[in-house]
Amino acid sequence: MIIVMEPGSSKERIDAVIRRIEDLGYGAHPIYGVERTVIGCVGHEDKSPLSQLESMPGVEAAIPILKPYKLVGREFKPEPSVLDFAGVPVGGERLAIVAGPCSVESRQQVLEIAHAVREAGAQFLRGGAFKPRTSPYAFQGLRGKGLEYLCEARAATGLKIVTEIVSVEDLPLMNEVDVLQIGARNCQNYALLNAVGQTKKPVVLKRGMSTLISEFLMSAEYILSEGNYNVALCERGIRTFETATRFTLDLNAIPVIKSLSHLPVLVDPSHGTGNWHYVEAMARASVAAGADGLMIEVHPDPKNALSDGPQSLKPEKFQKLVVEVRKIGEAMGRKI
Ligand SMILES: [Mn+2]
């Protein structure tokens, strides 16, 4: 249910409605607009008690939300969201470029890549310190040391850092991180989604490899329903019958999600293809299809990378990608 307040409603009237919503046992999620405030009510399925809100002073209308996801949907917030990712706007005119190694491998590796991607035009440095690997025998990440190196790279370059959280227990270690990433394998880890929702940190939520768009949006709803609205969705490829590429990058997801949700959509063509040869083409296609940003794996020595080497671009290839993507961006009215 969405409670639409009359234009120019006083703070007292808005607060009174929020209190009533909470007294009835629902969560209240106000959006304070320039002209009017709308309040999303979420909670148990029986919406009948909420109809009494319509008679409260300052309330213009109470409108039911028909979709299963509420706060992430366009019904609740028709205009696209421009998020604040540690001071960098995501979802606006400027494309968000997140780049860096799959895994943080050493201090020198991260610093070298950070300088290279910053120079090429990235605003965010990605790097996994905690790695959820398919095999328990594969490199699992440098953990705390990896986070330290990322912070050092931020201090040296000014890039904001994005790193994956794989477990609720690791949350206290993430205080210094600018943006939390929830990886494809944890897209439906509801305990983790709730815990991240209770923080105020920006989140990149990656789509699971077998997750429907409707399920993906419900996963985002978990985070928003806990009060954290700073969520960007990331398409990273789904599993299909095709084996020529590691995954099939679902570009359909971009216009579909953008029509259903106000949240920004990023695309990760590195995991989406699994092969560096195809990354630039799919990055261009993503921006042409309306993506709000890209997440790209970059490594100075892909042959010796500890994870995802075959899909990682060398810094000079990444630089070229940004040049090419910038051209497409300009045609779409977007800047880098
Ligand atoms: Mn990777």
Tab-separated table of N, CA and C in Angstrom, residues 174-291:
chain	number	residue	atom	x	y	z
A	174	MET	N	33.741	-5.020	7.620
A	174	MET	CA	33.494	-4.233	6.401
A	174	MET	C	33.309	-2.741	6.663
A	175	ASN	N	33.600	-2.298	7.903
A	175	ASN	CA	33.345	-0.892	8.237
A	175	ASN	C	34.011	0.097	7.294
A	176	GLU	N	35.202	-0.229	6.840
A	176	GLU	CA	35.971	0.704	6.012
A	176	GLU	C	35.591	0.639	4.531
A	177	VAL	N	34.819	-0.361	4.167
A	177	VAL	CA	34.486	-0.568	2.752
A	177	VAL	C	33.415	0.444	2.323
A	178	ASP	N	33.534	0.993	1.112
A	178	ASP	CA	32.556	1.980	0.642
A	178	ASP	C	31.268	1.324	0.152
A	179	VAL	N	31.412	0.246	-0.630
A	179	VAL	CA	30.246	-0.401	-1.247
A	179	VAL	C	30.358	-1.913	-1.048
A	180	LEU	N	29.288	-2.518	-0.537
A	180	LEU	CA	29.280	-3.972	-0.347
A	180	LEU	C	28.723	-4.625	-1.601
A	181	GLN	N	29.340	-5.712	-1.991
A	181	GLN	CA	28.807	-6.488	-3.112
A	181	GLN	C	28.249	-7.795	-2.559
A	182	ILE	N	27.046	-8.137	-3.024
A	182	ILE	CA	26.511	-9.471	-2.738
A	182	ILE	C	26.607	-10.240	-4.045
A	183	GLY	N	27.342	-11.326	-4.016
A	183	GLY	CA	27.653	-12.055	-5.234
A	183	GLY	C	26.504	-12.927	-5.703
A	184	ALA	N	26.649	-13.424	-6.932
A	184	ALA	CA	25.604	-14.224	-7.563
A	184	ALA	C	25.193	-15.421	-6.700
A	185	ARG	N	26.189	-16.031	-6.049
A	185	ARG	CA	25.885	-17.237	-5.271
A	185	ARG	C	25.140	-16.936	-3.984
A	186	ASN	N	25.119	-15.676	-3.598
A	186	ASN	CA	24.404	-15.275	-2.373
A	186	ASN	C	23.171	-14.431	-2.679
A	187	CYS	N	22.762	-14.398	-3.930
A	187	CYS	CA	21.634	-13.534	-4.318
A	187	CYS	C	20.366	-13.855	-3.528
A	188	GLN	N	20.222	-15.110	-3.133
A	188	GLN	CA	19.029	-15.473	-2.353
A	188	GLN	C	19.385	-15.940	-0.943
A	189	ASN	N	20.518	-15.436	-0.437
A	189	ASN	CA	20.900	-15.695	0.959
A	189	ASN	C	20.190	-14.635	1.810
A	190	TYR	N	18.991	-14.983	2.273
A	190	TYR	CA	18.123	-13.969	2.870
A	190	TYR	C	18.666	-13.421	4.178
A	191	ALA	N	19.412	-14.239	4.932
A	191	ALA	CA	20.012	-13.742	6.177
A	191	ALA	C	21.027	-12.641	5.848
A	192	LEU	N	21.808	-12.877	4.805
A	192	LEU	CA	22.813	-11.885	4.395
A	192	LEU	C	22.137	-10.620	3.847
A	193	LEU	N	21.075	-10.799	3.056
A	193	LEU	CA	20.351	-9.644	2.503
A	193	LEU	C	19.774	-8.791	3.639
A	194	ASN	N	19.199	-9.446	4.637
A	194	ASN	CA	18.644	-8.708	5.783
A	194	ASN	C	19.734	-7.953	6.525
A	195	ALA	N	20.860	-8.640	6.760
A	195	ALA	CA	21.946	-8.021	7.537
A	195	ALA	C	22.501	-6.799	6.798
A	196	VAL	N	22.672	-6.921	5.499
A	196	VAL	CA	23.188	-5.806	4.705
A	196	VAL	C	22.137	-4.683	4.640
A	197	GLY	N	20.869	-5.070	4.667
A	197	GLY	CA	19.792	-4.073	4.685
A	197	GLY	C	19.802	-3.232	5.942
A	198	GLN	N	20.300	-3.826	7.032
A	198	GLN	CA	20.329	-3.080	8.297
A	198	GLN	C	21.503	-2.120	8.381
A	199	THR	N	22.466	-2.244	7.459
A	199	THR	CA	23.553	-1.267	7.423
A	199	THR	C	23.079	-0.122	6.537
A	200	LYS	N	23.814	0.963	6.532
A	200	LYS	CA	23.463	2.064	5.623
A	200	LYS	C	24.437	2.089	4.451
A	201	LYS	N	25.171	0.992	4.253
A	201	LYS	CA	26.173	0.985	3.189
A	201	LYS	C	25.536	0.727	1.826
A	202	PRO	N	26.057	1.406	0.791
A	202	PRO	CA	25.590	1.097	-0.564
A	202	PRO	C	25.883	-0.362	-0.915
A	203	VAL	N	25.000	-0.930	-1.746
A	203	VAL	CA	25.102	-2.350	-2.082
A	203	VAL	C	25.024	-2.548	-3.597
A	204	VAL	N	25.912	-3.375	-4.126
A	204	VAL	CA	25.735	-3.910	-5.477
A	204	VAL	C	25.250	-5.341	-5.303
A	205	LEU	N	24.035	-5.604	-5.758
A	205	LEU	CA	23.459	-6.948	-5.646
A	205	LEU	C	23.537	-7.616	-7.013
A	206	LYS	N	24.295	-8.711	-7.085
A	206	LYS	CA	24.416	-9.406	-8.367
A	206	LYS	C	23.305	-10.438	-8.523
A	207	ARG	N	22.879	-10.603	-9.753
A	207	ARG	CA	21.825	-11.575	-10.036
A	207	ARG	C	22.401	-12.981	-9.943
A	208	GLY	N	21.669	-13.873	-9.339
A	208	GLY	CA	22.083	-15.267	-9.299
A	208	GLY	C	22.054	-15.862	-10.693
A	209	MET	N	22.862	-16.897	-10.922
A	209	MET	CA	22.973	-17.445	-12.278
A	209	MET	C	21.704	-18.177	-12.715
A	210	SER	N	20.843	-18.509	-11.755
A	210	SER	CA	19.565	-19.158	-12.098
A	210	SER	C	18.383	-18.413	-11.491
A	211	THR	N	18.559	-17.132	-11.292
A	211	THR	CA	17.520	-16.337	-10.626
A	211	THR	C	16.647	-15.628	-11.659
A	212	LEU	N	15.350	-15.793	-11.540
A	212	LEU	CA	14.428	-15.051	-12.398
A	212	LEU	C	14.515	-13.566	-12.051
A	213	ILE	N	14.160	-12.707	-12.998
A	213	ILE	CA	14.164	-11.273	-12.707
A	213	ILE	C	13.212	-10.972	-11.548
A	214	SER	N	12.065	-11.659	-11.507
A	214	SER	CA	11.124	-11.411	-10.403
A	214	SER	C	11.737	-11.808	-9.058
A	215	GLU	N	12.517	-12.898	-9.048
A	215	GLU	CA	13.180	-13.316	-7.799
A	215	GLU	C	14.306	-12.349	-7.426
A	216	PHE	N	15.007	-11.879	-8.440
A	216	PHE	CA	16.091	-10.910	-8.239
A	216	PHE	C	15.536	-9.643	-7.564
A	217	LEU	N	14.398	-9.179	-8.065
A	217	LEU	CA	13.791	-7.977	-7.485
A	217	LEU	C	13.328	-8.239	-6.052
A	218	MET	N	12.857	-9.455	-5.774
A	218	MET	CA	12.450	-9.782	-4.397
A	218	MET	C	13.667	-9.804	-3.470
A	219	SER	N	14.819	-10.223	-3.995
A	219	SER	CA	16.043	-10.202	-3.184
A	219	SER	C	16.401	-8.759	-2.823
A	220	ALA	N	16.283	-7.869	-3.805
A	220	ALA	CA	16.545	-6.446	-3.520
A	220	ALA	C	15.539	-5.908	-2.499
A	221	GLU	N	14.300	-6.403	-2.605
A	221	GLU	CA	13.251	-5.963	-1.677
A	221	GLU	C	13.633	-6.266	-0.231
A	222	TYR	N	14.302	-7.403	-0.002
A	222	TYR	CA	14.773	-7.737	1.354
A	222	TYR	C	15.652	-6.613	1.906
A	223	ILE	N	16.546	-6.097	1.063
A	223	ILE	CA	17.488	-5.072	1.531
A	223	ILE	C	16.740	-3.760	1.779
A	224	LEU	N	15.892	-3.369	0.835
A	224	LEU	CA	15.155	-2.107	1.002
A	224	LEU	C	14.187	-2.171	2.183
A	225	SER	N	13.575	-3.341	2.387
A	225	SER	CA	12.578	-3.433	3.453
A	225	SER	C	13.212	-3.264	4.826
A	226	GLU	N	14.543	-3.437	4.911
A	226	GLU	CA	15.240	-3.201	6.186
A	226	GLU	C	15.666	-1.739	6.329
A	227	GLY	N	15.369	-0.919	5.308
A	227	GLY	CA	15.654	0.515	5.424
A	227	GLY	C	16.862	0.987	4.638
A	228	ASN	N	17.512	0.078	3.888
A	228	ASN	CA	18.653	0.494	3.074
A	228	ASN	C	18.203	0.584	1.606
A	229	TYR	N	18.073	1.816	1.114
A	229	TYR	CA	17.558	2.038	-0.236
A	229	TYR	C	18.670	2.174	-1.277
A	230	ASN	N	19.918	2.074	-0.788
A	230	ASN	CA	21.067	2.327	-1.663
A	230	ASN	C	21.524	1.038	-2.340
A	231	VAL	N	20.713	0.538	-3.261
A	231	VAL	CA	20.985	-0.759	-3.891
A	231	VAL	C	21.011	-0.617	-5.412
A	232	ALA	N	22.125	-1.040	-6.012
A	232	ALA	CA	22.191	-1.138	-7.472
A	232	ALA	C	22.147	-2.619	-7.834
A	233	LEU	N	21.406	-2.939	-8.901
A	233	LEU	CA	21.274	-4.335	-9.337
A	233	LEU	C	22.303	-4.606	-10.425
A	234	CYS	N	22.912	-5.782	-10.409
A	234	CYS	CA	23.937	-6.078	-11.412
A	234	CYS	C	23.633	-7.382	-12.151
A	235	GLU	N	23.382	-7.239	-13.453
A	235	GLU	CA	23.224	-8.411	-14.320
A	235	GLU	C	24.616	-8.953	-14.640
A	236	ARG	N	24.812	-10.271	-14.451
A	236	ARG	CA	26.149	-10.847	-14.633
A	236	ARG	C	26.117	-12.156	-15.396
A	237	GLY	N	25.009	-12.401	-16.105
A	237	GLY	CA	24.925	-13.622	-16.899
A	237	GLY	C	24.175	-14.716	-16.169
A	238	ILE	N	23.425	-15.477	-16.963
A	238	ILE	CA	22.642	-16.572	-16.402
A	238	ILE	C	23.057	-17.872	-17.083
A	239	ARG	N	22.647	-18.977	-16.490
A	239	ARG	CA	23.020	-20.268	-17.054
A	239	ARG	C	21.969	-20.688	-18.088
A	240	THR	N	22.436	-20.988	-19.272
A	240	THR	CA	21.541	-21.477	-20.331
A	240	THR	C	22.161	-22.754	-20.915
A	241	PHE	N	21.615	-23.267	-22.006
A	241	PHE	CA	22.202	-24.466	-22.636
A	241	PHE	C	23.497	-24.152	-23.362
A	242	GLU	N	23.796	-22.878	-23.583
A	242	GLU	CA	24.967	-22.473	-24.364
A	242	GLU	C	26.254	-22.672	-23.569
A	243	THR	N	27.266	-23.302	-24.207
A	243	THR	CA	28.529	-23.517	-23.510
A	243	THR	C	29.702	-22.769	-24.154
A	244	ALA	N	29.432	-22.034	-25.234
A	244	ALA	CA	30.512	-21.294	-25.892
A	244	ALA	C	31.026	-20.152	-25.019
A	245	THR	N	30.176	-19.696	-24.120
A	245	THR	CA	30.576	-18.674	-23.157
A	245	THR	C	30.290	-19.214	-21.759
A	246	ARG	N	30.955	-18.632	-20.742
A	246	ARG	CA	30.808	-19.154	-19.371
A	246	ARG	C	29.361	-19.041	-18.886
A	247	PHE	N	28.749	-17.885	-19.145
A	247	PHE	CA	27.325	-17.673	-18.873
A	247	PHE	C	26.739	-16.986	-20.097
A	248	THR	N	25.427	-16.776	-20.114
A	248	THR	CA	24.797	-16.004	-21.185
A	248	THR	C	24.386	-14.669	-20.585
A	249	LEU	N	25.030	-13.605	-21.056
A	249	LEU	CA	24.722	-12.280	-20.497
A	249	LEU	C	23.314	-11.889	-20.935
A	250	ASP	N	22.441	-11.724	-19.970
A	250	ASP	CA	21.032	-11.464	-20.285
A	250	ASP	C	20.800	-9.960	-20.424
A	251	LEU	N	21.005	-9.466	-21.628
A	251	LEU	CA	20.815	-8.025	-21.849
A	251	LEU	C	19.344	-7.638	-21.789
A	252	ASN	N	18.450	-8.624	-22.014
A	252	ASN	CA	17.011	-8.336	-21.849
A	252	ASN	C	16.735	-7.762	-20.469
A	253	ALA	N	17.527	-8.245	-19.490
A	253	ALA	CA	17.269	-7.854	-18.096
A	253	ALA	C	17.341	-6.338	-17.918
A	254	ILE	N	18.140	-5.661	-18.743
A	254	ILE	CA	18.316	-4.213	-18.532
A	254	ILE	C	16.987	-3.471	-18.742
A	255	PRO	N	16.388	-3.540	-19.961
A	255	PRO	CA	15.116	-2.822	-20.105
A	255	PRO	C	13.989	-3.410	-19.254
A	256	VAL	N	14.024	-4.724	-19.019
A	256	VAL	CA	12.948	-5.323	-18.206
A	256	VAL	C	13.025	-4.776	-16.774
A	257	ILE	N	14.209	-4.842	-16.169
A	257	ILE	CA	14.334	-4.357	-14.790
A	257	ILE	C	14.027	-2.869	-14.728
A	258	LYS	N	14.505	-2.127	-15.723
A	258	LYS	CA	14.284	-0.674	-15.668
A	258	LYS	C	12.805	-0.318	-15.820
A	259	SER	N	12.047	-1.176	-16.486
A	259	SER	CA	10.613	-0.885	-16.584
A	259	SER	C	9.880	-1.257	-15.294
A	260	LEU	N	10.420	-2.230	-14.546
A	260	LEU	CA	9.744	-2.692	-13.329
A	260	LEU	C	10.219	-1.957	-12.075
A	261	SER	N	11.474	-1.499	-12.099
A	261	SER	CA	12.082	-0.963	-10.877
A	261	SER	C	12.742	0.385	-11.132
A	262	HIS	N	12.838	1.176	-10.074
A	262	HIS	CA	13.521	2.480	-10.158
A	262	HIS	C	15.003	2.366	-9.839
A	263	LEU	N	15.463	1.164	-9.451
A	263	LEU	CA	16.866	1.012	-9.043
A	263	LEU	C	17.795	1.010	-10.259
A	264	PRO	N	19.021	1.530	-10.112
A	264	PRO	CA	19.976	1.497	-11.225
A	264	PRO	C	20.398	0.069	-11.553
A	265	VAL	N	20.762	-0.144	-12.818
A	265	VAL	CA	21.191	-1.470	-13.288
A	265	VAL	C	22.628	-1.379	-13.800
A	266	LEU	N	23.501	-2.175	-13.208
A	266	LEU	CA	24.870	-2.301	-13.699
A	266	LEU	C	24.972	-3.620	-14.457
A	267	VAL	N	26.005	-3.734	-15.306
A	267	VAL	CA	26.212	-4.993	-16.024
A	267	VAL	C	27.667	-5.417	-15.880
A	268	ASP	N	27.868	-6.708	-15.662
A	268	ASP	CA	29.196	-7.298	-15.528
A	268	ASP	C	29.435	-8.235	-16.715
A	269	PRO	N	30.026	-7.696	-17.802
A	269	PRO	CA	30.247	-8.548	-18.979
A	269	PRO	C	31.437	-9.490	-18.795
A	270	SER	N	32.242	-9.309	-17.755
A	270	SER	CA	33.383	-10.204	-17.523
A	270	SER	C	32.874	-11.590	-17.134
A	271	HIS	N	32.013	-11.638	-16.088
A	271	HIS	CA	31.432	-12.927	-15.714
A	271	HIS	C	30.390	-13.368	-16.742
A	272	GLY	N	29.723	-12.399	-17.351
A	272	GLY	CA	28.662	-12.705	-18.309
A	272	GLY	C	29.152	-13.478	-19.523
A	273	THR	N	30.433	-13.251	-19.895
A	273	THR	CA	30.987	-13.970	-21.046
A	273	THR	C	32.044	-14.990	-20.614
A	274	GLY	N	32.818	-14.652	-19.587
A	274	GLY	CA	33.889	-15.540	-19.124
A	274	GLY	C	35.108	-15.544	-20.033
A	275	ASN	N	35.151	-14.611	-20.998
A	275	ASN	CA	36.227	-14.600	-21.985
A	275	ASN	C	36.526	-13.143	-22.358
A	276	TRP	N	37.780	-12.717	-22.117
A	276	TRP	CA	38.105	-11.287	-22.291
A	276	TRP	C	37.842	-10.801	-23.715
A	277	HIS	N	37.905	-11.733	-24.705
A	277	HIS	CA	37.689	-11.320	-26.094
A	277	HIS	C	36.323	-10.667	-26.303
A	278	TYR	N	35.341	-11.077	-25.516
A	278	TYR	CA	33.959	-10.638	-25.755
A	278	TYR	C	33.521	-9.510	-24.819
A	279	VAL	N	34.407	-9.156	-23.882
A	279	VAL	CA	33.988	-8.229	-22.817
A	279	VAL	C	33.661	-6.841	-23.366
A	280	GLU	N	34.527	-6.334	-24.252
A	280	GLU	CA	34.281	-4.964	-24.727
A	280	GLU	C	32.980	-4.861	-25.529
A	281	ALA	N	32.747	-5.841	-26.406
A	281	ALA	CA	31.521	-5.798	-27.225
A	281	ALA	C	30.282	-5.790	-26.341
A	282	MET	N	30.301	-6.636	-25.290
A	282	MET	CA	29.120	-6.713	-24.433
A	282	MET	C	29.004	-5.503	-23.509
A	283	ALA	N	30.148	-4.886	-23.203
A	283	ALA	CA	30.106	-3.640	-22.423
A	283	ALA	C	29.429	-2.549	-23.258
A	284	ARG	N	29.801	-2.472	-24.549
A	284	ARG	CA	29.186	-1.471	-25.432
A	284	ARG	C	27.684	-1.738	-25.543
A	285	ALA	N	27.350	-3.028	-25.746
A	285	ALA	CA	25.927	-3.385	-25.902
A	285	ALA	C	25.133	-3.047	-24.639
A	286	SER	N	25.751	-3.256	-23.480
A	286	SER	CA	25.058	-2.985	-22.208
A	286	SER	C	24.706	-1.511	-22.095
A	287	VAL	N	25.677	-0.663	-22.416
A	287	VAL	CA	25.430	0.776	-22.301
A	287	VAL	C	24.389	1.198	-23.344
A	288	ALA	N	24.463	0.604	-24.535
A	288	ALA	CA	23.470	0.920	-25.565
A	288	ALA	C	22.069	0.508	-25.128
A	289	ALA	N	21.981	-0.564	-24.335
A	289	ALA	CA	20.669	-1.053	-23.881
A	289	ALA	C	20.157	-0.291	-22.663
A	290	GLY	N	20.972	0.653	-22.156
A	290	GLY	CA	20.484	1.504	-21.067
A	290	GLY	C	21.065	1.224	-19.695
A	291	ALA	N	22.142	0.422	-19.623
A	291	ALA	CA	22.762	0.151	-18.314
A	291	ALA	C	23.278	1.452	-17.700
